Each structure stands twice: as structure tokens, then as C-alpha cells.
Amino acid sequence: MRKFLTTTALSLAMLAGAAQAAENVEVLHWWTSGGEAAALDVLKKDLESKGITWTDMPVAGGGGTEAMTVLRARVTAGNAPTAVQMLGFDILDWAKEGALGNLDEVAGKEGWDKVIPGALQKFSKYDGHWIAAPVNVHSTNWMWINKAALDKAGGKEPANWDELIALLDNFKAQGITPIAHGGQPWQDATIFDAVVLSLGNDFYKKAFIDLDSATLGSDKMKEAFDRMTKLRSYVDDNFSGRDWNLASGMVIEGKAGLQFMGDWAKGEFLKAKKEPGKDFVCMRFPGTQGSVTFNSDQFAMFKVAADKVPAQLAMASAIESPTFQSAFNVVKGSVPARTDVPDTAFDACGKKAIKDLAEANKNDTLMGSMAHGHANPAAVKNAIYDVVTREFNGELTSEAAVKELVTAVEAAK
Ligand code: BGC
């Protein structure tokens, strides 16, 4: 009897061990700032409550450039993580390589087709099959202003380019850094998204979505670069290489007037216990109201051993739950990836983001972000980054940048 009990206890323990091993996800991501980590914690805790353990694989570097390099090495070594935070065209590139798993079982059962917008499905499905679980929708044409500094400047939100420049001059006169910026290619490109969009929806679409040479080489594109040069004159001397969240910190602390950044910046303000409307102001980059350049973080699910698939599917299902979508995105600064999540729990900026997204979708003014991998595959994106950064740092004149842009994009296509 005793022996029987011991054997039973042993096999039960072994079974539990096996179940635990199966109920684990290894997740590669670049959510390492304070606000991002807080949002990630919502996901970790949600999975833990479902008995799924989390092996963390963080790779610092905003926009995910470094994370994608590490991922390539892992997959080449035959050791793909279970799930990987990924943007737009990168997901499709991995799908083309046949590296991704299949989420159809969960997606079908839960009716994802009906609640996840087509603009996201374009990147979550390949060849008709679900390969990734979208977590959110961010957008890049935002501006985050220190409220006290804005009040000192008269309190009016700038409605166009000239008013923006007047505000930046006012910040300078106040003795603060007008623009909090980090000189990294993806951050320069994030500003370029907004600057190009501020010169017209059609212009943005023809340049970045259609990659039309005449538009890339136009006088208007020269104007976009001229605007970048002008903005460059308002950053501080130490901007080079600074991480984006440290730039957000400058606005939070009142050392800088504003930051041009996607709405993940809001996560930093919230983490610092700052309130929209009271401590900071969120608004669309002047001249881009009504348009949205979006990017969506998705968890691309890699082909993994059969015993790891249940945890992978459970993770995908947890991510798409409406309750999780609300809880996570409230903290992250983004908008739910489903259209049926109420905006009740969101602050004023979040409610605006949800409304803007729905309207842009309806009015055909919703476009993929060039800077964040939703307009073109990585090769083209990186070619554009290179020209934008060189121009921003004064290595190219606007005229030269326009010419380089045309040839670089042509070569990368
Ligand atoms: C991602 C955000 C992230 C930001 C900065 C963007 O590409 O979509 O989730 O917070 O990069 O790291």
C-alpha cells in the first residue's frame, strides 16, 4: 500500500511537472521602459492566473530594431521563442519563411475575423491563416506637451506649422529645451512620419505606401526635410543616442516643452503618476488631425514543439480577451486591437485615440506608419531611416536628401 502511494504520488508529481513544462511561454520583446514594463506585467499576471508561466527575453531598443537582430540569431540557431513582439511587415517576412505557427483553431472558435479590424488582419494572417495575435494599435502622429510650459506660453494648442514654431520659440524663451528628442534613427523617422503626414494624406500615401518616385523626389519632400532641419534646431546638445523614454522624462519633469512620439509615451507619463489635461497635453501633430499613422504590436507565434503549442494557443486567446485588451491598453497608451472593447476605462487621451482610429478607418485616412514597419518591409524602411537620419544630423542638405531618398528606396524595393 505504502509503495503504491509513493508510486502514485511520484507519477502525479511527474505529470504536474510535465504539465508545467508545457504551460510555459518564452516571450521575446522590447518593452523595457517603465511604462512598457508596467503594461507587460498586466500580460504576465493574466497568463500566470491561467497557470501559464513566463520566460522573459527582453531586448532593449525602442522600435524593436535590436530585438529583430536577436530574433534572427535565435531562429538561425534552431531555437525560436514561443512568441515574439513584432511589427507589421516583419511578421509577413517571417511567415514567408515558413517560420510561424497556426492560430486558426483559437481564432475560429473566438470569431477574431469579426472583431479585429482588416488593417490589422493584413499583418496577422498569411495565406488565409492566423499567424499572430494583435495586442494593440498605437499611432505615431502625436505630440506630448508639458501643461505648465504650455500654459506659460498662453495655453493654446498649436493648430498648424507656424503656431508650432511660435510655441517652440516660446519654450526657448522660457529657458527649457523646446523639443525632447533622442537621436536614434527610429526616433528621427517617427518625427518624419508626422512631418510628411502634415503635408497631406495623399502625399504620405504616395510617398510611403505607394513609394512613388515622383512624390519621393518632389519639392514637397524637400519641404518635409526643410521642416526636419528646422525642428533639429530646437533639440538640446545631448540628444544624440538618447532613449525615447528619457526624452519623455524631460517633458514630465518640465525640462523640455514637448516630445513628438507615438502614444507609448503616454505610458511613461502615467507611470510617473501624471494626468492628461492636468500635467500634460496630448494632441495630434499640427496639421494631422483626422489622420492616423498606425502601428500594431502583435505577438507572432513561432513553430514550436508540439508540447508547447497549448500554452501558445492559450496565450493568443488571453491576448484577445476583451477584458485583457482594456486592462493592457489603458496602461500601455494604445488602443485595443478589437473593435468591441468599450472605452470606459480609458483616460481622455485614450478615448481620443479610440475615436480618432475609428474615424480615420471610416474616412480612409488610416495609414500604416513608415517608421514602425507598417508601410513597407524592413529593407525599404531601413533605407528611408538612413536618409532621414543623415539629413537630420546635417550630413545631407534637403536637396541631396530628396535625391538620395529616391535612389535608396528604388534600390531597396
Ligand atoms: C512599439 C511600442 C513600443 C515602442 C517603443 C514601438 O515600435 O509598437 O509598443 O512601446 O516601439 O519601444
mmCIF file of N, CA, C and O and ligand atoms in Angstrom, residues 30-33 35-36 60-65 85-87 136-140 186 190 244-245 261-265 268 295-298 328 332 334 371-374 385, ligand 1:
data_model
loop_
_atom_site.group_PDB
_atom_site.id
_atom_site.type_symbol
_atom_site.label_atom_id
_atom_site.label_comp_id
_atom_site.label_asym_id
_atom_site.label_seq_id
_atom_site.Cartn_x
_atom_site.Cartn_y
_atom_site.Cartn_z
ATOM 1 N N TRP A 30 10.562 44.035 -26.741
ATOM 2 C CA TRP A 30 11.414 45.188 -26.422
ATOM 3 C C TRP A 30 10.725 46.182 -25.490
ATOM 4 O O TRP A 30 11.006 47.370 -25.493
ATOM 5 N N TRP A 31 9.826 45.654 -24.664
ATOM 6 C CA TRP A 31 9.117 46.513 -23.728
ATOM 7 C C TRP A 31 9.894 46.641 -22.420
ATOM 8 O O TRP A 31 9.583 45.966 -21.433
ATOM 9 N N THR A 32 10.897 47.513 -22.423
ATOM 10 C CA THR A 32 11.799 47.596 -21.266
ATOM 11 C C THR A 32 11.738 48.927 -20.523
ATOM 12 O O THR A 32 12.368 49.081 -19.487
ATOM 13 N N SER A 33 11.002 49.924 -21.042
ATOM 14 C CA SER A 33 10.898 51.197 -20.307
ATOM 15 C C SER A 33 9.912 51.001 -19.149
ATOM 16 O O SER A 33 9.212 49.989 -19.096
ATOM 17 N N GLY A 35 6.979 52.452 -18.412
ATOM 18 C CA GLY A 35 5.579 52.315 -18.835
ATOM 19 C C GLY A 35 5.344 50.999 -19.556
ATOM 20 O O GLY A 35 4.329 50.329 -19.352
ATOM 21 N N GLU A 36 6.305 50.626 -20.407
ATOM 22 C CA GLU A 36 6.163 49.372 -21.164
ATOM 23 C C GLU A 36 6.177 48.162 -20.222
ATOM 24 O O GLU A 36 5.388 47.223 -20.387
ATOM 25 N N ALA A 60 16.358 45.360 -25.163
ATOM 26 C CA ALA A 60 16.116 46.800 -25.140
ATOM 27 C C ALA A 60 16.362 47.429 -26.505
ATOM 28 O O ALA A 60 17.161 46.929 -27.297
ATOM 29 N N GLY A 61 15.683 48.504 -26.766
ATOM 30 C CA GLY A 61 15.852 49.234 -28.037
ATOM 31 C C GLY A 61 14.501 49.567 -28.620
ATOM 32 O O GLY A 61 13.837 48.685 -29.166
ATOM 33 N N GLY A 62 14.084 50.830 -28.480
ATOM 34 C CA GLY A 62 12.768 51.262 -28.962
ATOM 35 C C GLY A 62 12.590 50.924 -30.434
ATOM 36 O O GLY A 62 13.557 50.894 -31.198
ATOM 37 N N GLY A 63 11.346 50.659 -30.818
ATOM 38 C CA GLY A 63 11.061 50.349 -32.214
ATOM 39 C C GLY A 63 11.433 48.921 -32.594
ATOM 40 O O GLY A 63 11.030 48.443 -33.648
ATOM 41 N N GLY A 64 12.238 48.245 -31.765
ATOM 42 C CA GLY A 64 12.472 46.812 -31.968
ATOM 43 C C GLY A 64 13.607 46.409 -32.893
ATOM 44 O O GLY A 64 13.777 45.218 -33.180
ATOM 45 N N THR A 65 14.414 47.379 -33.356
ATOM 46 C CA THR A 65 15.497 47.033 -34.289
ATOM 47 C C THR A 65 16.420 45.955 -33.697
ATOM 48 O O THR A 65 16.713 44.942 -34.351
ATOM 49 N N GLN A 85 7.181 39.750 -29.927
ATOM 50 C CA GLN A 85 6.576 41.049 -30.241
ATOM 51 C C GLN A 85 7.083 41.466 -31.616
ATOM 52 O O GLN A 85 8.286 41.439 -31.872
ATOM 53 N N MET A 86 6.157 41.861 -32.492
ATOM 54 C CA MET A 86 6.598 42.157 -33.846
ATOM 55 C C MET A 86 5.694 43.183 -34.516
ATOM 56 O O MET A 86 4.530 43.322 -34.153
ATOM 57 N N LEU A 87 6.263 43.885 -35.480
ATOM 58 C CA LEU A 87 5.525 44.928 -36.179
ATOM 59 C C LEU A 87 5.266 44.553 -37.637
ATOM 60 O O LEU A 87 6.175 44.103 -38.342
ATOM 61 N N ASN A 136 -2.526 45.467 -29.753
ATOM 62 C CA ASN A 136 -2.945 46.867 -29.627
ATOM 63 C C ASN A 136 -2.854 47.595 -30.955
ATOM 64 O O ASN A 136 -2.412 47.028 -31.963
ATOM 65 N N VAL A 137 -3.250 48.869 -30.920
ATOM 66 C CA VAL A 137 -2.968 49.778 -32.036
ATOM 67 C C VAL A 137 -2.382 51.053 -31.441
ATOM 68 O O VAL A 137 -2.995 51.697 -30.594
ATOM 69 N N HIS A 138 -1.163 51.375 -31.867
ATOM 70 C CA HIS A 138 -0.536 52.641 -31.497
ATOM 71 C C HIS A 138 -0.621 53.559 -32.698
ATOM 72 O O HIS A 138 -0.914 53.122 -33.814
ATOM 73 N N SER A 139 -0.308 54.843 -32.509
ATOM 74 C CA SER A 139 -0.113 55.682 -33.690
ATOM 75 C C SER A 139 1.011 56.668 -33.425
ATOM 76 O O SER A 139 1.327 56.982 -32.268
ATOM 77 N N THR A 140 1.607 57.135 -34.522
ATOM 78 C CA THR A 140 2.854 57.896 -34.367
ATOM 79 C C THR A 140 2.677 59.408 -34.465
ATOM 80 O O THR A 140 3.568 60.141 -34.066
ATOM 81 N N TRP A 186 15.266 55.378 -35.550
ATOM 82 C CA TRP A 186 13.815 55.128 -35.499
ATOM 83 C C TRP A 186 13.074 56.314 -34.905
ATOM 84 O O TRP A 186 11.929 56.581 -35.270
ATOM 85 N N THR A 190 10.287 58.564 -36.689
ATOM 86 C CA THR A 190 8.961 58.744 -36.094
ATOM 87 C C THR A 190 8.497 60.186 -36.288
ATOM 88 O O THR A 190 7.333 60.446 -36.629
ATOM 89 N N TRP A 244 14.191 57.037 -26.005
ATOM 90 C CA TRP A 244 12.943 57.806 -26.114
ATOM 91 C C TRP A 244 12.289 58.065 -24.759
ATOM 92 O O TRP A 244 11.709 59.120 -24.535
ATOM 93 N N ASN A 245 12.402 57.086 -23.842
ATOM 94 C CA ASN A 245 11.721 57.266 -22.553
ATOM 95 C C ASN A 245 12.437 58.304 -21.692
ATOM 96 O O ASN A 245 11.816 58.973 -20.861
ATOM 97 N N MET A 261 6.121 61.827 -30.373
ATOM 98 C CA MET A 261 6.331 60.377 -30.150
ATOM 99 C C MET A 261 4.997 59.656 -30.247
ATOM 100 O O MET A 261 3.942 60.258 -30.049
ATOM 101 N N GLY A 262 5.049 58.385 -30.570
ATOM 102 C CA GLY A 262 3.849 57.553 -30.579
ATOM 103 C C GLY A 262 3.238 57.494 -29.179
ATOM 104 O O GLY A 262 3.868 57.900 -28.195
ATOM 105 N N ASP A 263 2.023 56.969 -29.083
ATOM 106 C CA ASP A 263 1.312 57.053 -27.803
ATOM 107 C C ASP A 263 1.805 56.076 -26.733
ATOM 108 O O ASP A 263 1.257 56.042 -25.632
ATOM 109 N N TRP A 264 2.897 55.343 -27.024
ATOM 110 C CA TRP A 264 3.542 54.610 -25.931
ATOM 111 C C TRP A 264 4.146 55.602 -24.947
ATOM 112 O O TRP A 264 4.369 55.272 -23.783
ATOM 113 N N ALA A 265 4.395 56.864 -25.404
ATOM 114 C CA ALA A 265 4.919 57.890 -24.486
ATOM 115 C C ALA A 265 3.950 58.106 -23.332
ATOM 116 O O ALA A 265 4.366 58.370 -22.198
ATOM 117 N N GLU A 268 4.648 56.357 -20.162
ATOM 118 C CA GLU A 268 5.670 56.928 -19.275
ATOM 119 C C GLU A 268 5.058 57.996 -18.366
ATOM 120 O O GLU A 268 5.367 58.066 -17.177
ATOM 121 N N ASN A 295 0.590 51.787 -35.940
ATOM 122 C CA ASN A 295 1.346 50.533 -35.884
ATOM 123 C C ASN A 295 0.740 49.667 -34.797
ATOM 124 O O ASN A 295 0.161 50.175 -33.846
ATOM 125 N N SER A 296 0.805 48.377 -35.005
ATOM 126 C CA SER A 296 0.173 47.460 -34.058
ATOM 127 C C SER A 296 1.211 46.461 -33.569
ATOM 128 O O SER A 296 1.919 45.852 -34.365
ATOM 129 N N ASP A 297 1.329 46.349 -32.243
ATOM 130 C CA ASP A 297 2.206 45.298 -31.700
ATOM 131 C C ASP A 297 1.444 43.984 -31.776
ATOM 132 O O ASP A 297 0.320 43.887 -31.296
ATOM 133 N N GLN A 298 2.064 43.011 -32.382
ATOM 134 C CA GLN A 298 1.415 41.700 -32.443
ATOM 135 C C GLN A 298 2.393 40.683 -31.868
ATOM 136 O O GLN A 298 3.609 40.874 -31.917
ATOM 137 N N PHE A 328 -4.801 46.061 -20.485
ATOM 138 C CA PHE A 328 -3.442 46.247 -21.002
ATOM 139 C C PHE A 328 -3.276 47.613 -21.667
ATOM 140 O O PHE A 328 -2.349 48.367 -21.396
ATOM 141 N N LYS A 332 -0.682 50.785 -21.421
ATOM 142 C CA LYS A 332 0.323 50.902 -22.493
ATOM 143 C C LYS A 332 0.240 52.223 -23.258
ATOM 144 O O LYS A 332 1.208 52.674 -23.857
ATOM 145 N N SER A 334 -2.012 52.575 -25.693
ATOM 146 C CA SER A 334 -2.517 52.221 -27.019
ATOM 147 C C SER A 334 -4.025 51.999 -27.005
ATOM 148 O O SER A 334 -4.687 52.135 -25.982
ATOM 149 N N ALA A 371 7.705 54.601 -40.061
ATOM 150 C CA ALA A 371 8.759 54.443 -39.051
ATOM 151 C C ALA A 371 8.624 53.135 -38.280
ATOM 152 O O ALA A 371 9.612 52.595 -37.796
ATOM 153 N N HIS A 372 7.401 52.645 -38.131
ATOM 154 C CA HIS A 372 7.185 51.451 -37.319
ATOM 155 C C HIS A 372 6.682 50.264 -38.135
ATOM 156 O O HIS A 372 5.795 49.513 -37.691
ATOM 157 N N GLY A 373 7.277 50.117 -39.309
ATOM 158 C CA GLY A 373 7.128 48.873 -40.051
ATOM 159 C C GLY A 373 5.770 48.523 -40.603
ATOM 160 O O GLY A 373 5.522 47.358 -40.920
ATOM 161 N N HIS A 374 4.890 49.517 -40.736
ATOM 162 C CA HIS A 374 3.559 49.192 -41.257
ATOM 163 C C HIS A 374 3.289 49.776 -42.642
ATOM 164 O O HIS A 374 2.154 49.741 -43.118
ATOM 165 N N TYR A 385 15.106 55.250 -43.207
ATOM 166 C CA TYR A 385 15.730 55.653 -41.925
ATOM 167 C C TYR A 385 17.079 56.320 -42.179
ATOM 168 O O TYR A 385 17.405 57.346 -41.613
HETATM 169 C C1 BGC B 1 6.120 49.666 -30.362
HETATM 170 C C2 BGC B 1 5.681 50.131 -28.991
HETATM 171 C C3 BGC B 1 6.906 50.483 -28.168
HETATM 172 C C4 BGC B 1 7.751 51.499 -28.916
HETATM 173 C C5 BGC B 1 8.991 51.941 -28.175
HETATM 174 C C6 BGC B 1 7.043 50.677 -30.992
HETATM 175 O O1 BGC B 1 7.535 50.175 -32.201
HETATM 176 O O2 BGC B 1 4.994 49.500 -31.183
HETATM 177 O O3 BGC B 1 4.945 49.138 -28.332
HETATM 178 O O4 BGC B 1 6.490 50.958 -26.919
HETATM 179 O O5 BGC B 1 8.161 50.936 -30.145
HETATM 180 O O6 BGC B 1 9.770 50.896 -27.770
#
